[in-house]
Amino acid sequence: MKKDEFFNLMHSIPKAELHVHEEAVLSLNTIKKVYERSFGKSISSGELSSLFKYKDLSGFLDSFIKIQSYFTDINDLKFLFEDFADYLEDNNIVYCETFFSPTSHLKKGWDFSQMIGLVSKSIEKIQKERKRTVRLIIDVSRSFGLENAMHNLDLVLKEKSPYIIGIGLGGNEAKGPAQEFISVFEKARKNGLHVVAHAGEVCGSSSVDDAIEKLGAERIGHGISSCKDDALMKKIVERRIPMEICPTSNVFTRQLVTDLRKHPVRELYDRGAVVTINTDDPAFFKVSLIEEYWNIYYKLRFKLDDIKVLIENSFTSSFAEQKEIKKYLSDFEISWQKWFAEHPSLT
């Protein structure tokens, strides 16, 4: 299938995304607008372009936090969600679980409850006007330590927002081993929250195993080092632990893979892992969800039947209610069959 045909197909069918950082869908126009509102001057083209130049994961995280620092007015969050709504619509994402990282904003003195109130209004607007569902996973982050992680969890539990469905361990994997956050994840699980963790993005397979066994992670973000450990792979496959794979992100951060054609997503899928495809940080890595699917179709030789399974996995691996998942799968199947009925030569 040619690229334009593939993109036409992908635009036509509903999809889910489970691993995308909300702040990482910012458009350049929004960054400029927020910077000017905050500092009363224009950001130079050189400084703007430097935000998207990094050699590794640490450099990327520095840029991520720097852009967060441009948001000095809590009401600027609405601009962020306007970009997010456009991203969902452009990729026909009907269900999304997005990471929200509050720590940098809390350090500015922003009130968590007020933040979530503003975010909730944006989510409701997206649901009403765009017919797309968004749920939040609050990042407790390795980068800021255990005390901060527990503080963020306590804020979540106090808030009791219907839009917050869980917590996720993000940040620099090399600087915060899973075992340091066991108490946070135990408390989250006891209080009915879902738990996920970034692991195996820059560290070895033991990091993934720790996320599963010590944190009780229900999904693994990245996890690409898993295929180097046969015992771990057996566990992942048998327990059907979903893997949130972000191909372009992994190549960009240049930790465990530097060439998309050698990305282990193919091996993970072929060995029976429940693989989902995601962007991680689309604005930072200049990639959309549809482009991620194209890349694995074109460069890693995933067949259309495989693409179909991957999209279905994204729905079934979500934390949506089962009746909602069944509806999403039904709508997806109808759209898939309809598109190919209209394009019989591409079947």
XYZ file of C-alpha atoms in Angstrom:
347
model
C 0.000 0.000 0.000
C 1.295 3.446 -0.928
C 1.837 6.109 1.718
C -1.126 8.278 0.714
C -3.410 5.224 0.723
C -2.130 4.142 4.131
C -2.654 7.611 5.585
C -6.157 7.721 4.126
C -6.937 4.423 5.843
C -5.486 5.550 9.153
C -7.341 8.854 9.101
C -10.575 6.947 8.504
C -10.399 4.557 11.439
C -10.722 5.333 15.173
C -7.684 4.688 17.335
C -6.512 4.844 20.936
C -3.228 6.104 22.353
C -2.002 5.085 25.791
C 1.441 6.663 26.101
C 1.602 10.344 25.278
C 2.683 13.187 27.532
C 0.125 15.942 27.451
C 2.689 18.756 27.452
C 4.430 17.171 24.478
C 1.757 18.063 21.926
C 2.491 21.779 22.126
C 2.579 23.643 18.833
C 5.323 26.173 18.166
C 2.686 28.899 18.085
C 1.550 27.992 21.583
C 5.113 27.985 22.912
C 5.656 31.443 21.401
C 2.341 32.717 22.789
C 2.950 31.433 26.302
C 6.546 32.703 26.338
C 5.477 36.182 25.249
C 2.641 36.286 27.808
C 5.002 35.179 30.568
C 8.083 37.269 29.830
C 6.773 40.196 27.804
C 9.109 39.610 24.891
C 9.415 37.375 21.842
C 11.376 34.159 21.962
C 14.167 34.106 19.384
C 14.060 31.560 16.589
C 17.402 30.234 17.816
C 16.145 29.652 21.334
C 12.959 28.078 20.019
C 14.835 25.648 17.782
C 17.287 24.797 20.588
C 14.389 23.417 22.614
C 14.105 20.568 20.132
C 17.790 19.663 19.917
C 19.069 17.012 22.304
C 21.458 14.099 22.119
C 19.955 11.824 24.740
C 17.084 11.259 27.153
C 18.592 13.579 29.761
C 18.773 16.431 27.245
C 15.210 15.810 26.177
C 13.961 15.889 29.777
C 15.799 19.187 30.323
C 13.977 20.693 27.325
C 10.674 19.297 28.560
C 11.095 20.943 31.971
C 12.288 24.206 30.403
C 9.137 24.482 28.301
C 7.050 23.758 31.390
C 8.757 26.753 33.030
C 7.309 29.055 30.353
C 3.848 28.404 31.780
C 3.689 31.037 34.523
C -0.087 31.526 34.504
C -2.242 28.544 35.436
C -4.830 29.624 32.867
C -2.306 28.949 30.094
C -3.173 25.267 30.480
C -6.169 25.891 28.223
C -3.799 26.607 25.299
C -2.091 23.305 25.929
C -5.366 21.426 25.714
C -6.395 23.248 22.554
C -3.296 21.783 20.911
C -4.080 18.426 22.476
C -7.599 18.451 21.040
C -6.214 19.208 17.576
C -3.710 16.371 17.902
C -6.436 13.885 18.796
C -8.613 14.962 15.896
C -5.763 15.041 13.367
C -4.952 11.413 14.207
C -8.553 10.273 14.761
C -7.759 9.222 18.319
C -11.081 8.614 20.047
C -9.682 7.440 23.370
C -6.487 8.650 25.022
C -4.765 8.114 28.333
C -2.287 10.936 28.753
C 0.428 11.603 31.296
C 0.098 14.864 33.211
C 3.212 16.029 35.077
C 2.257 18.442 37.872
C 5.518 18.715 39.815
C 7.127 21.627 37.972
C 3.855 23.547 38.176
C 3.418 22.783 41.877
C 6.896 24.166 42.514
C 5.666 27.477 41.051
C 2.979 27.563 43.711
C 0.100 26.441 41.528
C -2.759 24.731 43.333
C -3.270 21.096 42.301
C -7.031 21.204 42.704
C -7.264 24.336 40.572
C -5.046 22.752 37.918
C -7.194 19.643 37.736
C -10.316 21.792 37.660
C -9.051 23.658 34.599
C -7.853 20.445 32.974
C -11.207 18.782 33.652
C -13.056 21.602 31.895
C -10.778 21.141 28.878
C -11.394 17.392 28.873
C -15.142 17.966 29.038
C -14.898 20.424 26.152
C -12.971 17.879 24.067
C -15.610 15.259 24.853
C -18.490 17.576 23.948
C -17.064 19.301 20.869
C -14.689 16.677 19.457
C -16.371 13.469 20.690
C -13.076 12.168 22.077
C -12.387 10.739 25.518
C -9.333 11.747 27.544
C -8.219 10.308 30.875
C -5.252 11.368 33.012
C -2.373 9.379 34.451
C -0.502 11.546 36.943
C 3.276 11.313 36.625
C 4.880 10.786 40.042
C 8.327 10.959 38.386
C 11.603 9.369 39.350
C 13.371 12.672 38.766
C 12.030 14.365 41.920
C 12.363 11.507 44.406
C 10.145 9.466 46.723
C 8.836 12.280 48.922
C 7.611 14.236 45.906
C 6.050 11.114 44.387
C 4.105 10.385 47.574
C 3.031 14.021 47.783
C 1.669 13.879 44.230
C -0.198 10.668 45.015
C -1.742 12.209 48.129
C -2.944 15.161 46.057
C -4.544 12.740 43.593
C -6.294 10.796 46.350
C -7.581 13.984 47.939
C -8.860 15.322 44.605
C -10.885 12.220 43.664
C -11.260 13.398 40.074
C -13.183 11.055 37.748
C -10.715 11.994 35.010
C -7.658 10.736 36.903
C -7.447 6.978 36.477
C -3.957 6.231 37.736
C -0.348 7.159 38.360
C 2.732 6.540 36.258
C 6.423 6.421 37.083
C 8.194 8.583 34.522
C 11.351 10.685 34.526
C 14.923 9.489 34.143
C 14.871 5.731 34.620
C 18.602 5.590 35.390
C 18.236 7.964 38.351
C 15.281 6.386 40.139
C 15.069 2.596 40.454
C 11.606 1.133 40.892
C 12.276 -0.207 44.384
C 12.472 3.357 45.728
C 8.790 3.870 44.886
C 7.253 0.635 46.190
C 5.324 2.387 48.975
C 3.817 4.889 46.528
C 2.566 2.192 44.199
C 1.245 0.023 47.028
C -0.782 2.959 48.331
C -2.071 3.798 44.859
C -3.210 0.235 44.197
C -4.896 -0.037 47.612
C -6.872 3.087 46.763
C -8.096 1.707 43.442
C -5.800 3.572 41.075
C -4.250 1.974 38.025
C -0.443 1.944 37.961
C 1.974 2.014 35.034
C 5.714 2.599 34.779
C 8.314 3.656 32.257
C 10.934 0.889 32.281
C 13.389 -0.679 29.871
C 13.702 2.605 28.006
C 17.339 3.268 28.907
C 18.050 0.494 31.430
C 18.232 -3.269 31.121
C 15.570 -5.924 31.481
C 15.851 -6.003 35.290
C 14.266 -2.543 35.342
C 11.215 -3.939 33.555
C 11.035 -6.937 35.880
C 11.221 -4.649 38.917
C 8.388 -2.501 37.555
C 6.241 -5.615 37.219
C 7.163 -7.436 40.420
C 7.928 -4.585 42.836
C 5.500 -1.931 41.624
C 2.752 -4.124 40.207
C 2.784 -2.131 36.967
C -0.196 -3.058 34.809
C 1.469 -1.763 31.647
C 5.077 -1.076 30.778
C 6.065 2.154 29.074
C 8.696 1.365 26.429
C 10.121 -1.903 27.812
C 12.299 -2.425 24.759
C 15.128 -4.093 26.691
C 12.757 -6.927 27.634
C 13.541 -9.021 24.581
C 17.087 -9.571 25.877
C 15.725 -11.646 28.768
C 13.933 -14.876 27.853
C 12.490 -15.430 31.336
C 11.087 -11.900 31.413
C 9.629 -12.257 27.931
C 7.912 -15.471 28.997
C 6.379 -13.607 31.944
C 5.245 -10.668 29.802
C 3.657 -12.939 27.215
C 1.985 -15.318 29.681
C 0.603 -12.524 31.865
C -0.309 -10.480 28.801
C 1.270 -7.331 30.217
C 0.799 -4.621 27.576
C 3.866 -2.834 26.232
C 3.516 0.857 25.364
C 6.006 1.026 22.496
C 7.135 4.442 21.223
C 9.416 3.697 18.241
C 10.464 7.202 17.179
C 11.062 8.301 20.763
C 13.435 5.397 21.334
C 15.458 6.268 18.246
C 15.516 9.981 19.107
C 16.827 9.461 22.636
C 19.470 7.064 21.268
C 19.703 4.822 24.314
C 18.951 1.237 23.292
C 18.239 1.718 19.587
C 19.520 4.201 16.999
C 17.934 2.873 13.806
C 14.187 2.407 13.435
C 14.752 -0.560 11.130
C 16.414 -2.340 14.051
C 13.787 -1.427 16.637
C 12.850 -4.451 18.811
C 9.109 -3.811 18.438
C 9.126 -6.374 15.645
C 10.712 -9.000 17.902
C 8.448 -8.177 20.842
C 5.375 -8.559 18.643
C 6.583 -11.748 16.960
C 7.313 -13.343 20.334
C 3.728 -12.788 21.446
C 3.864 -9.642 23.574
C 0.782 -7.412 23.704
C 2.235 -4.443 21.838
C 0.631 -1.017 21.511
C 1.990 1.811 19.352
C 2.367 5.315 20.748
C 4.196 8.597 20.167
C 5.376 9.509 23.678
C 6.176 13.150 22.836
C 4.937 13.962 19.319
C 5.953 17.634 19.191
C 9.445 16.915 20.510
C 10.066 14.008 18.157
C 8.168 15.479 15.201
C 5.951 12.457 14.724
C 2.219 11.733 14.824
C 0.506 8.500 15.788
C -0.414 7.861 12.170
C 3.219 8.366 11.165
C 4.310 5.875 13.829
C 2.053 3.268 12.247
C 3.367 4.118 8.791
C 6.961 3.784 9.956
C 6.507 0.284 11.317
C 4.445 -0.718 8.278
C 7.024 0.591 5.825
C 10.327 0.131 7.652
C 9.644 -2.886 9.858
C 7.352 -4.724 7.450
C 4.341 -5.003 9.694
C 1.448 -6.231 7.562
C -1.993 -4.629 7.526
C -3.323 -7.518 9.598
C -0.618 -6.730 12.159
C -1.550 -3.049 12.155
C -5.141 -4.065 12.836
C -4.066 -6.150 15.835
C -1.934 -3.311 17.199
C -4.839 -0.869 17.047
C -7.132 -3.392 18.733
C -4.468 -3.890 21.414
C -4.533 -0.180 22.201
C -8.220 -0.379 23.016
C -8.107 -3.668 24.936
C -5.026 -2.571 26.928
C -6.678 0.660 28.032
C -8.228 1.298 31.435
C -11.604 2.109 29.902
C -14.597 0.129 31.137
C -15.206 -3.153 29.330
C -18.479 -1.986 27.795
C -16.672 1.057 26.390
C -13.874 -1.104 25.010
C -16.408 -3.338 23.257
C -18.003 -0.269 21.677
C -14.628 1.081 20.534
C -13.700 -2.278 19.019
C -17.037 -2.518 17.244
C -16.707 0.990 15.801
C -13.150 0.225 14.741
C -14.128 -3.015 13.004
C -16.976 -1.302 11.151
C -14.668 1.501 9.981
C -11.957 -0.951 8.934
C -14.329 -3.119 6.918
C -16.039 -0.080 5.386
C -12.751 1.413 4.196
C -11.629 -1.791 2.502
C -15.077 -2.284 0.968
C -14.636 1.142 -0.610
C -11.083 0.272 -1.710
C -11.372 -3.362 -2.879
C -8.147 -3.247 -4.888
C -6.185 -2.667 -1.661
C -7.577 -5.619 0.256
